[in-house]
Tab-separated table of C-alpha atoms in Angstrom:
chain	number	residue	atom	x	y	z
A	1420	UNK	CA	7.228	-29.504	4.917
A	1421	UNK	CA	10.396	-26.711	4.699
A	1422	UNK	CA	10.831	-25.039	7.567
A	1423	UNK	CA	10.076	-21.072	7.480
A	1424	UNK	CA	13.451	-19.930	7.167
A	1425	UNK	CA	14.502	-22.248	4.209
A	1426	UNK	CA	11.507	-21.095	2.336
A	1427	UNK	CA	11.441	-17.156	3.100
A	1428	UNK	CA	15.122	-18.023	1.597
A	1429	UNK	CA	14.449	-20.184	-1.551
A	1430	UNK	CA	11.124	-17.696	-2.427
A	1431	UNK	CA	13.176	-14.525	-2.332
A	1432	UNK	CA	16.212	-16.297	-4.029
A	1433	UNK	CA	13.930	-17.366	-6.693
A	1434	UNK	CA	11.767	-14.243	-7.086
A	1435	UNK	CA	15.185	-12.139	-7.453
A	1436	UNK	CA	16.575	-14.890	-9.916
A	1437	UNK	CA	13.736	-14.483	-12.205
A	1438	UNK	CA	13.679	-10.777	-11.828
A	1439	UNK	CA	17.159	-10.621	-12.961
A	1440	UNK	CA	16.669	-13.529	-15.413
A	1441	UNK	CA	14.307	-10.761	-16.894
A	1442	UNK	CA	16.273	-8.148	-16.868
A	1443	UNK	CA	19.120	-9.623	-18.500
A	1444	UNK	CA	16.321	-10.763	-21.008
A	1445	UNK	CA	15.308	-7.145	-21.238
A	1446	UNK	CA	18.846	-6.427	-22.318
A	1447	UNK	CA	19.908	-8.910	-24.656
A	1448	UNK	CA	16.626	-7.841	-26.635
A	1449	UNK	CA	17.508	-4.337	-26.277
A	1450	UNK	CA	21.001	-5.029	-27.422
A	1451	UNK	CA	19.876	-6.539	-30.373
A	1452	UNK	CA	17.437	-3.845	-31.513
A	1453	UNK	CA	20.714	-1.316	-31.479
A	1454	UNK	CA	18.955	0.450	-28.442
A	1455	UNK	CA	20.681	1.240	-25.196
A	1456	UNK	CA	20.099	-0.305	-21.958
A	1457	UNK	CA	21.226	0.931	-18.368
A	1458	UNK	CA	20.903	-0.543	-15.026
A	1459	UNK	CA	21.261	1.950	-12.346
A	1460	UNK	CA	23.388	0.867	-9.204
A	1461	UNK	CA	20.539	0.551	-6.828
A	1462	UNK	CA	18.306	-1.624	-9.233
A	1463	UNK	CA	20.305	-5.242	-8.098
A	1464	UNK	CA	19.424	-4.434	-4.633
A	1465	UNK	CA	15.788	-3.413	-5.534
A	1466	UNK	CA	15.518	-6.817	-7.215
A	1467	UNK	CA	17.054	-8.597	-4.051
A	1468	UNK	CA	14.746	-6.201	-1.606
A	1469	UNK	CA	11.852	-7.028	-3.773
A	1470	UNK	CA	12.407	-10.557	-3.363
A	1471	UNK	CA	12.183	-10.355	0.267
A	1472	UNK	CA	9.431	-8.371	0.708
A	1473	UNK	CA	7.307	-10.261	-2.134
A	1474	UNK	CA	7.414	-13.058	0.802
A	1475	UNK	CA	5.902	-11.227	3.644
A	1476	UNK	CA	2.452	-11.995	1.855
A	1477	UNK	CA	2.466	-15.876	1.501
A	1478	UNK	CA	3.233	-16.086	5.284
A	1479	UNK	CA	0.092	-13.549	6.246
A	1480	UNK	CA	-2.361	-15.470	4.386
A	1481	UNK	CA	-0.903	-18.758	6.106
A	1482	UNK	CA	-1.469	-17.342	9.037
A	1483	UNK	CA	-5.194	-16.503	8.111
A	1484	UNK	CA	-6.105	-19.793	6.968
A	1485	UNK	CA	-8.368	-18.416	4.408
A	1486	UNK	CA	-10.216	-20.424	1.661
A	1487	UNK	CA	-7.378	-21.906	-0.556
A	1488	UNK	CA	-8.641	-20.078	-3.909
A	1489	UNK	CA	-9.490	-16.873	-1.853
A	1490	UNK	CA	-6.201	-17.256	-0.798
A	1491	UNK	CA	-4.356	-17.374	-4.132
A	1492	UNK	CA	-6.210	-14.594	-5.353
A	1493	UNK	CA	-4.890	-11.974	-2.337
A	1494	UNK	CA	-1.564	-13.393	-2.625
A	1495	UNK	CA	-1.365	-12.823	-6.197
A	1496	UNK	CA	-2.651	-9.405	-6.099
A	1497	UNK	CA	-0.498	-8.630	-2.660
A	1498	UNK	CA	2.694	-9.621	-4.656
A	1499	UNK	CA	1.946	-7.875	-7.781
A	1500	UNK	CA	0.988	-4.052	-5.716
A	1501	UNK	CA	4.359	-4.511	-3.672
A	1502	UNK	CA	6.259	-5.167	-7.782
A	1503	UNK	CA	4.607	-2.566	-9.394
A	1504	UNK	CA	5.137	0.146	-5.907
A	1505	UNK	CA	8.830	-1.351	-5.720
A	1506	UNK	CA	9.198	-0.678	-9.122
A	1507	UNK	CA	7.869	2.848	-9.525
A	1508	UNK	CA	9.948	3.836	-6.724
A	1509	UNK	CA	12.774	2.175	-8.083
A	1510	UNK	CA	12.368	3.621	-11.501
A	1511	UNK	CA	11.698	0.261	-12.625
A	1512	UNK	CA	9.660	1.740	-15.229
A	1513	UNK	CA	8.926	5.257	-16.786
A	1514	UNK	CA	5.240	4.662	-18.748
A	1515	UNK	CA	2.051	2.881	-19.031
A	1516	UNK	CA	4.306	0.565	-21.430
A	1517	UNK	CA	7.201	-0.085	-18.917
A	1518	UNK	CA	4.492	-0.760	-16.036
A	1519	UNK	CA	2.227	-3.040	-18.789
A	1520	UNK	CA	5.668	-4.983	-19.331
A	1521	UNK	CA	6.522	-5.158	-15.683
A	1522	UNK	CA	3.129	-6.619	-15.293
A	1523	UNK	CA	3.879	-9.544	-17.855
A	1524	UNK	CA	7.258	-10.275	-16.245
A	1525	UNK	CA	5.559	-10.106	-13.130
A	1526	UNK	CA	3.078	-13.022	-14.141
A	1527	UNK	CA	6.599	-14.974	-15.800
A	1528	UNK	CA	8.246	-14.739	-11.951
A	1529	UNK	CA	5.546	-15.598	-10.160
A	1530	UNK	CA	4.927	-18.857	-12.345
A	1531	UNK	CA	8.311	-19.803	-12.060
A	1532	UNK	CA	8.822	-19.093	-8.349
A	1533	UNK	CA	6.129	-21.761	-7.518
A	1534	UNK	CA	7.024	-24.273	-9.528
A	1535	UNK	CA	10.442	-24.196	-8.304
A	1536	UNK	CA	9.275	-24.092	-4.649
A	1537	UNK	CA	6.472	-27.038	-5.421
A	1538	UNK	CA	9.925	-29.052	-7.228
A	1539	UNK	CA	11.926	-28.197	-4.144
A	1540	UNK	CA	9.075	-28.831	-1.662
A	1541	UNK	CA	8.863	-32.359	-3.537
A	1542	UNK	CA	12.658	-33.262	-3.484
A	1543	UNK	CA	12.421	-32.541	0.273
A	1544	UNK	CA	9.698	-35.029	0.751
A	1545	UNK	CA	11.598	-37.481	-1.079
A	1546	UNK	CA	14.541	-37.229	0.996
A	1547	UNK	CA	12.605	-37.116	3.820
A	1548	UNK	CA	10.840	-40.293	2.897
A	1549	UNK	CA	13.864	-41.994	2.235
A	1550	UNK	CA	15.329	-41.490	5.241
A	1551	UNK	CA	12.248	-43.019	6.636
A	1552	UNK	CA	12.775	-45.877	4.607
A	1553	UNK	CA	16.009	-46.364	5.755
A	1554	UNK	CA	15.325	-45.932	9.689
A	1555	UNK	CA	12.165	-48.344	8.812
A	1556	UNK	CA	14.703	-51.310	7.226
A	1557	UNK	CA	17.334	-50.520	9.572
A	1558	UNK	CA	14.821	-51.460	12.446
A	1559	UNK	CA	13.015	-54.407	10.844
């Protein structure tokens, strides 16, 4: 398993990846319609800060040990009240249609942040076990 530090990193890395990924998404699109489209100078760092504190949940509920599904549930709904505050602090959005589009995006990043920590979770085993191996032959 990662240690705590690597994946505190990789989850906030990858939850302010596809939060920009999104963004940038948001932008092209609005580019293309002819519309305007403005990042303020604090909204990067929101999107970093985000990331970090979107974290903080996974490693409660570890600590609780609760049922696995009652588990996901929380975490999911933990994550997605600490977006949507970020973001209406943050100006993130302005209406019920910014905060119903936030929501989608939300569901986008948080698909894609655990599949990339369940691929690099699985790439660690498989170094891990290969290094085994090798010990194991070495020995024999």
């Amino acid at each position: 398993m990662m240690d705590r530090r690597k994946e505190i990193l990789l989850q906030a890395i990858s939850i302010s990846f596809g939060i920009l990924c999104l963004v940038a998404f948001q932008g092209v699109i609005e580019h293309l319609l002819g519309n305007s489209f403005q990042l303020l100078w604090y909204h990067p760092i929101s999107f970093v800060l985000c990331g970090f504190l979107c974290t903080i949940p996974y490693f409660i509920l570890d600590i609780l040990q609760l049922h696995p599904i009652l588990s996901l549930i929380l975490h999911i709904f933990s994550v997605y009240a600490i977006v949507m505050l970020l973001g209406s602090i943050c100006g993130w959005y302005a209406d019920g249609q910014g905060a119903f589009l936030l929501s989608i995006g939300y569901f986008m990043v948080y698909i894609f942040v655990w599949i990339v920590t369940i691929w690099m979770g699985k790439k660690d085993a498989k170094q891990i076990n290969e290094a085994l191996k090798e010990i194991q032959d070495k020995e024999v």
